[in-house]
Amino acid sequence: MDQFQWLYSDIVKDHFTKPRNVFNPDEKFDADAEGVVGNIKCGDQMMFMLKIKDDIITDVRWKTYGCASAIASTSMLSEVVVGMNIREAYKIKPNDVAAKLGGLPENKIHCSVLGDKALRAAIDSYLQKTGRPDAFKNEESVVVCKCLNITDKDIEEAVKAGARDWHQLQEATKIGTVCGGCKEKAEELLHEFVHIYS
Amino acid sequence: MTKRAVYLDYNATTPIRPEVKKLMVEALDLYANASSMHEAGRRAKAEVEKARASVAALIGAANPSSVYFTSGGSESNNTVFMTMLEEAKKSPRRKIITTAIEHPCVLNSAAHLHDEGLPVVFLPVDDNGRIDMDVYGKELTDDTLLVSVMAANNEIGTIEDIPLIAKMAVAKGAYVHTDATQAAGKIPVSVSDWGVDYLTLSCHKIYGPKGIGALYVRKGVPIEPLIRGGHQENGVRAGTYNNLGIIGFGMAAELALAELPEYNRDVRRLRNMLRDEISARIPYVRINGHPTEVLPNTLDVSFPGAEGESILLSLDLEGIEVSTGSACASGSLEPSHVLMATGVGPELAHGSIRFSLGKYTTEEEIRYVVEKLPPIIARLRRMSTVSAESAAVVGHK
Ligand SMILES: Cc1ncc(COP(=O)(O)O)c(C=O)c1O
Ligand code: FES
């Protein structure tokens, strides 16, 4: 995907200029759950609101302070999740959304991850509210540190709990303390999660 | 139908003006090596020297031979800093003073000298982007080798008080450099009035070709070649003369000097109109940069609650071409280092847009922009998690 032409694909342009399911400040939307991730200090923030009935997402709204790819990908995501079971929605990956947009350039993927993280945060809060905290934890996790069986979710949780650098992540998880081969991948994820949660 | 294009990114680069283009097309046939002794070579050399005189005139340099042609602003700036690295080996002076808002080619050159062991100070600036003279006064010690402060900033357009900065440096025995890449052709530039030892220029900001620039070096101050080779430019800058670029530069400089009063008046009027209309039509905007000591063509505005890249691309879809200090557009996670240095918080830096006008900007274009912009900002703000009002308040620390 070309670094500069991506916006001008018809699908992306359409979702950027006419985003679907954007929250309208004048409407009343009684959300059953909400999730907010990101930080304006880093230049982007995302909020997802869900209406849920029998674990099926019946309606969504979202808002963002974000760039064009954040807007386009969240718009696409919001269309995809309506009618979905929350367990299924929880598993959606940024790449699935990017693919539906016809691909995003490498340097824009990072901007588009906020949508699904905000969606998951909203689902987490719903699970909490309905007495099932952590019900979907580790469902879709990927092992990052083979020596110690530490997953991307574990890194995410450590960051949520306050880890901000490699040293703090190691204190929280012991990651990378055996062969050390996972460090590069783990630092990449750390960087991404710190951006989202700080 | 061709798409409408309103180019408001003249600080990034300018189109080649028709007079310059015409001369360059003719000069395409002037292929001789300007170092050759034969007739054709001498003819090319005469054109090069004519251009050198025009560039010298643009910056008020009495002696054209103190102007050296380079490949552009980046090379000129690098040459000065690398000269200082050599100089520090011979001199008891080692300290380099520059500012936090320089162009990356200065910032990274200064960082390189720091890596090489020289003490380097990046002066802070005030809310308007002017350097903190108290800090400067304290940092300017007897061991200062170089003071390098840009004449005008490329993002916010703030003009620094170079005459005063230079006077203070000279009194302490330090060399003074200014990067006048953005100042030249927009405000009067004079190496003699300013009292600087080195001055950087780039041709593509004054309606000439890219890949050509100049470095003014006062007679008697040290200069080391960055590019070693033949003895072109008195051994200061090797490489066969870029006839085409140099000739284009000469014409661009001559016209920039002749038209300066007219340019200044026209572009300032349109910039003020754009500024006033934006302020009147859009709530909670912040104009960045100095209110009066600012380039006549530059307007940097923050739109709290709306993200810069989204604004830029929305404008682009309407054919309006600008730039932004938002992190997203630069591909890094950091917003504009210039805005952050002025104390604008990240909330305002991420939502900033630079409009830079030029000699081909028309009133009709400005009217078009002020029609298109308000609904874009309103739309992005309506869907934002950040309220414009609160970002405007917390944005400025
Ligand atoms: C202030 C400043 N200095 C230096 C440069 C670099 O000039 P050049 O593109 O000719 O290398 C620029 C332009 O990009 C600039 O705005
Ligand atoms: S894979 Fe993480 S320590 Fe070996």
Tab-separated table of N, CA, C and O in Angstrom, chain A residues 107-184:
chain	number	residue	atom	x	y	z
A	107	ASN	N	2.965	2.521	8.118
A	107	ASN	CA	3.043	3.585	9.132
A	107	ASN	C	1.671	4.066	9.602
A	107	ASN	O	1.572	4.932	10.446
A	108	LYS	N	0.612	3.519	9.024
A	108	LYS	CA	-0.725	3.930	9.445
A	108	LYS	C	-1.409	2.846	10.277
A	108	LYS	O	-2.448	3.099	10.891
A	109	ILE	N	-0.853	1.653	10.289
A	109	ILE	CA	-1.469	0.558	11.048
A	109	ILE	C	-1.549	0.959	12.518
A	109	ILE	O	-2.578	0.780	13.170
A	110	HIS	N	-0.473	1.551	13.010
A	110	HIS	CA	-0.440	1.917	14.415
A	110	HIS	C	-1.584	2.864	14.788
A	110	HIS	O	-2.108	2.821	15.894
A	111	CYS	N	-1.979	3.720	13.847
A	111	CYS	CA	-3.070	4.659	14.123
A	111	CYS	C	-4.417	3.949	14.130
A	111	CYS	O	-5.389	4.462	14.667
A	112	SER	N	-4.486	2.799	13.467
A	112	SER	CA	-5.793	2.164	13.308
A	112	SER	C	-6.068	1.132	14.389
A	112	SER	O	-7.124	0.522	14.387
A	113	VAL	N	-5.136	0.924	15.329
A	113	VAL	CA	-5.361	-0.108	16.350
A	113	VAL	C	-6.268	0.377	17.472
A	113	VAL	O	-6.763	-0.422	18.254
A	114	LEU	N	-6.482	1.681	17.533
A	114	LEU	CA	-7.256	2.186	18.662
A	114	LEU	C	-8.709	1.725	18.624
A	114	LEU	O	-9.321	1.498	19.663
A	115	GLY	N	-9.257	1.567	17.431
A	115	GLY	CA	-10.660	1.200	17.304
A	115	GLY	C	-10.964	-0.126	17.981
A	115	GLY	O	-11.841	-0.216	18.840
A	116	ASP	N	-10.191	-1.155	17.626
A	116	ASP	CA	-10.515	-2.464	18.204
A	116	ASP	C	-10.152	-2.530	19.686
A	116	ASP	O	-10.778	-3.237	20.455
A	117	LYS	N	-9.140	-1.741	20.101
A	117	LYS	CA	-8.809	-1.697	21.534
A	117	LYS	C	-9.946	-1.040	22.321
A	117	LYS	O	-10.295	-1.484	23.413
A	118	ALA	N	-10.527	0.011	21.755
A	118	ALA	CA	-11.631	0.690	22.438
A	118	ALA	C	-12.854	-0.224	22.485
A	118	ALA	O	-13.567	-0.285	23.485
A	119	LEU	N	-13.056	-0.959	21.392
A	119	LEU	CA	-14.157	-1.927	21.355
A	119	LEU	C	-13.971	-2.958	22.465
A	119	LEU	O	-14.891	-3.277	23.218
A	120	ARG	N	-12.747	-3.474	22.578
A	120	ARG	CA	-12.485	-4.490	23.607
A	120	ARG	C	-12.641	-3.909	25.014
A	120	ARG	O	-13.153	-4.567	25.912
A	121	ALA	N	-12.201	-2.661	25.174
A	121	ALA	CA	-12.357	-2.023	26.484
A	121	ALA	C	-13.840	-1.914	26.837
A	121	ALA	O	-14.239	-2.136	27.986
A	122	ALA	N	-14.672	-1.610	25.836
A	122	ALA	CA	-16.113	-1.509	26.079
A	122	ALA	C	-16.685	-2.881	26.444
A	122	ALA	O	-17.493	-3.010	27.364
A	123	ILE	N	-16.233	-3.915	25.715
A	123	ILE	CA	-16.730	-5.269	26.019
A	123	ILE	C	-16.258	-5.697	27.414
A	123	ILE	O	-17.031	-6.269	28.196
A	124	ASP	N	-15.016	-5.390	27.740
A	124	ASP	CA	-14.506	-5.714	29.079
A	124	ASP	C	-15.378	-5.073	30.156
A	124	ASP	O	-15.698	-5.701	31.172
A	125	SER	N	-15.749	-3.818	29.925
A	125	SER	CA	-16.537	-3.137	30.951
A	125	SER	C	-17.927	-3.772	31.037
A	125	SER	O	-18.513	-3.861	32.109
A	126	TYR	N	-18.414	-4.238	29.904
A	126	TYR	CA	-19.716	-4.928	29.915
A	126	TYR	C	-19.619	-6.255	30.682
A	126	TYR	O	-20.510	-6.601	31.474
A	127	LEU	N	-18.550	-6.976	30.459
A	127	LEU	CA	-18.363	-8.258	31.148
A	127	LEU	C	-18.258	-8.042	32.654
A	127	LEU	O	-18.813	-8.788	33.459
A	128	GLN	N	-17.546	-6.988	32.997
A	128	GLN	CA	-17.395	-6.611	34.405
A	128	GLN	C	-18.777	-6.365	35.011
A	128	GLN	O	-19.111	-6.885	36.076
A	129	LYS	N	-19.561	-5.562	34.267
A	129	LYS	CA	-20.884	-5.168	34.734
A	129	LYS	C	-21.819	-6.376	34.880
A	129	LYS	O	-22.676	-6.419	35.755
A	130	THR	N	-21.629	-7.369	34.008
A	130	THR	CA	-22.523	-8.528	34.041
A	130	THR	C	-21.911	-9.686	34.826
A	130	THR	O	-22.300	-10.838	34.670
A	131	GLY	N	-20.917	-9.343	35.643
A	131	GLY	CA	-20.377	-10.340	36.569
A	131	GLY	C	-19.523	-11.426	35.942
A	131	GLY	O	-19.398	-12.523	36.478
A	132	ARG	N	-18.928	-11.125	34.796
A	132	ARG	CA	-18.067	-12.131	34.162
A	132	ARG	C	-16.691	-11.563	33.841
A	132	ARG	O	-16.212	-11.675	32.707
A	133	PRO	N	-16.037	-10.905	34.777
A	133	PRO	CA	-14.767	-10.272	34.423
A	133	PRO	C	-13.788	-11.284	33.851
A	133	PRO	O	-13.782	-12.446	34.265
A	134	ASP	N	-13.029	-10.854	32.918
A	134	ASP	CA	-11.972	-11.684	32.319
A	134	ASP	C	-12.477	-12.903	31.563
A	134	ASP	O	-11.705	-13.814	31.279
A	135	ALA	N	-13.774	-12.942	31.254
A	135	ALA	CA	-14.317	-14.137	30.608
A	135	ALA	C	-13.602	-14.475	29.300
A	135	ALA	O	-13.423	-15.645	28.975
A	136	PHE	N	-13.178	-13.461	28.557
A	136	PHE	CA	-12.556	-13.742	27.246
A	136	PHE	C	-11.036	-13.627	27.295
A	136	PHE	O	-10.374	-13.634	26.265
A	137	LYS	N	-10.499	-13.452	28.481
A	137	LYS	CA	-9.048	-13.268	28.581
A	137	LYS	C	-8.299	-14.449	27.956
A	137	LYS	O	-8.699	-15.600	28.090
A	138	ASN	N	-7.230	-14.155	27.347
A	138	ASN	CA	-6.333	-15.161	26.778
A	138	ASN	C	-6.931	-16.013	25.661
A	138	ASN	O	-6.345	-16.997	25.254
A	139	GLU	N	-8.124	-15.621	25.199
A	139	GLU	CA	-8.736	-16.401	24.119
A	139	GLU	C	-7.918	-16.338	22.852
A	139	GLU	O	-7.744	-17.318	22.158
A	140	GLU	N	-7.442	-15.153	22.576
A	140	GLU	CA	-6.801	-14.941	21.284
A	140	GLU	C	-5.350	-14.548	21.467
A	140	GLU	O	-4.758	-13.912	20.623
A	141	SER	N	-4.783	-14.930	22.601
A	141	SER	CA	-3.452	-14.434	22.879
A	141	SER	C	-2.386	-15.213	22.108
A	141	SER	O	-2.600	-16.345	21.694
A	142	VAL	N	-1.284	-14.565	21.908
A	142	VAL	CA	-0.171	-15.162	21.179
A	142	VAL	C	1.032	-15.210	22.127
A	142	VAL	O	1.316	-14.227	22.815
A	143	VAL	N	1.724	-16.334	22.148
A	143	VAL	CA	2.889	-16.446	23.017
A	143	VAL	C	4.035	-15.605	22.430
A	143	VAL	O	4.355	-15.733	21.258
A	144	VAL	N	4.573	-14.736	23.246
A	144	VAL	CA	5.688	-13.900	22.801
A	144	VAL	C	6.996	-14.472	23.349
A	144	VAL	O	7.959	-14.667	22.621
A	145	CYS	N	6.995	-14.760	24.633
A	145	CYS	CA	8.192	-15.314	25.268
A	145	CYS	C	7.995	-16.820	25.436
A	145	CYS	O	7.190	-17.257	26.268
A	146	LYS	N	8.697	-17.583	24.611
A	146	LYS	CA	8.501	-19.038	24.614
A	146	LYS	C	9.047	-19.674	25.879
A	146	LYS	O	8.517	-20.642	26.398
A	147	CYS	N	10.157	-19.133	26.384
A	147	CYS	CA	10.776	-19.722	27.576
A	147	CYS	C	9.828	-19.680	28.779
A	147	CYS	O	9.803	-20.602	29.589
A	148	LEU	N	9.075	-18.591	28.881
A	148	LEU	CA	8.267	-18.402	30.086
A	148	LEU	C	6.771	-18.385	29.793
A	148	LEU	O	5.973	-18.086	30.678
A	149	ASN	N	6.396	-18.710	28.554
A	149	ASN	CA	5.000	-18.769	28.154
A	149	ASN	C	4.256	-17.463	28.471
A	149	ASN	O	3.174	-17.472	29.056
A	150	ILE	N	4.855	-16.358	28.079
A	150	ILE	CA	4.224	-15.058	28.311
A	150	ILE	C	3.610	-14.571	26.999
A	150	ILE	O	4.255	-14.609	25.949
A	151	THR	N	2.344	-14.134	27.085
A	151	THR	CA	1.610	-13.775	25.859
A	151	THR	C	1.515	-12.261	25.671
A	151	THR	O	1.839	-11.496	26.579
A	152	ASP	N	1.020	-11.882	24.491
A	152	ASP	CA	0.797	-10.447	24.233
A	152	ASP	C	-0.211	-9.879	25.231
A	152	ASP	O	-0.090	-8.741	25.662
A	153	LYS	N	-1.189	-10.704	25.623
A	153	LYS	CA	-2.181	-10.241	26.605
A	153	LYS	C	-1.518	-9.946	27.953
A	153	LYS	O	-1.884	-8.995	28.638
A	154	ASP	N	-0.538	-10.788	28.321
A	154	ASP	CA	0.165	-10.557	29.592
A	154	ASP	C	0.891	-9.213	29.547
A	154	ASP	O	0.928	-8.472	30.529
A	155	ILE	N	1.477	-8.915	28.385
A	155	ILE	CA	2.182	-7.632	28.242
A	155	ILE	C	1.178	-6.492	28.338
A	155	ILE	O	1.379	-5.506	29.042
A	156	GLU	N	0.056	-6.685	27.667
A	156	GLU	CA	-0.991	-5.665	27.691
A	156	GLU	C	-1.457	-5.412	29.133
A	156	GLU	O	-1.596	-4.257	29.555
A	157	GLU	N	-1.680	-6.504	29.868
A	157	GLU	CA	-2.141	-6.361	31.254
A	157	GLU	C	-1.095	-5.640	32.104
A	157	GLU	O	-1.417	-4.798	32.937
A	158	ALA	N	0.185	-5.986	31.881
A	158	ALA	CA	1.257	-5.350	32.659
A	158	ALA	C	1.283	-3.850	32.384
A	158	ALA	O	1.464	-3.045	33.298
A	159	VAL	N	1.077	-3.474	31.122
A	159	VAL	CA	1.082	-2.048	30.779
A	159	VAL	C	-0.124	-1.362	31.413
A	159	VAL	O	-0.019	-0.277	31.988
A	160	LYS	N	-1.274	-2.044	31.344
A	160	LYS	CA	-2.476	-1.472	31.980
A	160	LYS	C	-2.229	-1.248	33.469
A	160	LYS	O	-2.742	-0.307	34.056
A	161	ALA	N	-1.434	-2.153	34.069
A	161	ALA	CA	-1.168	-2.049	35.504
A	161	ALA	C	-0.046	-1.054	35.814
A	161	ALA	O	0.348	-0.887	36.966
A	162	GLY	N	0.518	-0.449	34.767
A	162	GLY	CA	1.472	0.628	35.046
A	162	GLY	C	2.870	0.471	34.471
A	162	GLY	O	3.669	1.402	34.539
A	163	ALA	N	3.197	-0.704	33.908
A	163	ALA	CA	4.552	-0.860	33.355
A	163	ALA	C	4.719	0.076	32.164
A	163	ALA	O	3.846	0.168	31.302
A	164	ARG	N	5.820	0.817	32.105
A	164	ARG	CA	6.022	1.775	31.029
A	164	ARG	C	7.311	1.531	30.253
A	164	ARG	O	7.483	2.019	29.148
A	165	ASP	N	8.255	0.827	30.847
A	165	ASP	CA	9.488	0.553	30.096
A	165	ASP	C	9.871	-0.922	30.266
A	165	ASP	O	9.209	-1.676	30.974
A	166	TRP	N	10.926	-1.296	29.599
A	166	TRP	CA	11.350	-2.696	29.560
A	166	TRP	C	11.645	-3.223	30.968
A	166	TRP	O	11.248	-4.334	31.335
A	167	HIS	N	12.280	-2.377	31.766
A	167	HIS	CA	12.635	-2.769	33.114
A	167	HIS	C	11.380	-3.082	33.941
A	167	HIS	O	11.292	-4.127	34.602
A	168	GLN	N	10.409	-2.188	33.842
A	168	GLN	CA	9.172	-2.397	34.613
A	168	GLN	C	8.382	-3.593	34.085
A	168	GLN	O	7.759	-4.322	34.856
A	169	LEU	N	8.446	-3.797	32.774
A	169	LEU	CA	7.743	-4.941	32.192
A	169	LEU	C	8.368	-6.245	32.701
A	169	LEU	O	7.674	-7.208	33.030
A	170	GLN	N	9.688	-6.254	32.776
A	170	GLN	CA	10.381	-7.448	33.270
A	170	GLN	C	10.040	-7.705	34.739
A	170	GLN	O	9.842	-8.841	35.151
A	171	GLU	N	9.970	-6.621	35.499
A	171	GLU	CA	9.609	-6.794	36.912
A	171	GLU	C	8.229	-7.396	37.037
A	171	GLU	O	8.001	-8.249	37.899
A	172	ALA	N	7.328	-6.959	36.161
A	172	ALA	CA	5.948	-7.419	36.257
A	172	ALA	C	5.777	-8.843	35.738
A	172	ALA	O	4.941	-9.587	36.237
A	173	THR	N	6.554	-9.227	34.715
A	173	THR	CA	6.269	-10.501	34.044
A	173	THR	C	7.440	-11.477	33.988
A	173	THR	O	7.250	-12.636	33.637
A	174	LYS	N	8.637	-11.008	34.264
A	174	LYS	CA	9.882	-11.801	34.119
A	174	LYS	C	10.224	-12.098	32.652
A	174	LYS	O	11.083	-12.923	32.352
A	175	ILE	N	9.538	-11.437	31.770
A	175	ILE	CA	9.740	-11.704	30.343
A	175	ILE	C	11.200	-11.495	29.931
A	175	ILE	O	11.870	-10.587	30.423
A	176	GLY	N	11.661	-12.351	29.041
A	176	GLY	CA	12.994	-12.165	28.464
A	176	GLY	C	14.140	-12.475	29.405
A	176	GLY	O	15.291	-12.117	29.112
A	177	THR	N	13.867	-13.123	30.520
A	177	THR	CA	14.948	-13.347	31.486
A	177	THR	C	15.638	-14.696	31.294
A	177	THR	O	16.552	-15.038	32.030
A	178	VAL	N	15.193	-15.483	30.315
A	178	VAL	CA	15.874	-16.769	30.085
A	178	VAL	C	16.813	-16.647	28.876
A	178	VAL	O	17.976	-16.301	29.022
A	179	CYS	N	16.296	-16.858	27.680
A	179	CYS	CA	17.200	-16.762	26.522
A	179	CYS	C	17.280	-15.327	25.983
A	179	CYS	O	18.221	-14.982	25.282
A	180	GLY	N	16.289	-14.530	26.299
A	180	GLY	CA	16.294	-13.131	25.843
A	180	GLY	C	15.878	-12.943	24.401
A	180	GLY	O	15.817	-11.823	23.910
A	181	GLY	N	15.552	-14.022	23.723
A	181	GLY	CA	15.255	-13.941	22.290
A	181	GLY	C	13.968	-13.200	21.947
A	181	GLY	O	13.755	-12.816	20.806
A	182	CYS	N	13.126	-12.987	22.939
A	182	CYS	CA	11.831	-12.370	22.683
A	182	CYS	C	11.868	-10.857	22.809
A	182	CYS	O	10.862	-10.178	22.599
A	183	LYS	N	13.031	-10.323	23.159
A	183	LYS	CA	13.075	-8.910	23.560
A	183	LYS	C	12.571	-7.944	22.471
A	183	LYS	O	11.796	-7.038	22.752
A	184	GLU	N	13.016	-8.185	21.254
A	184	GLU	CA	12.662	-7.231	20.203
A	184	GLU	C	11.153	-7.152	20.002
A	184	GLU	O	10.549	-6.085	20.010
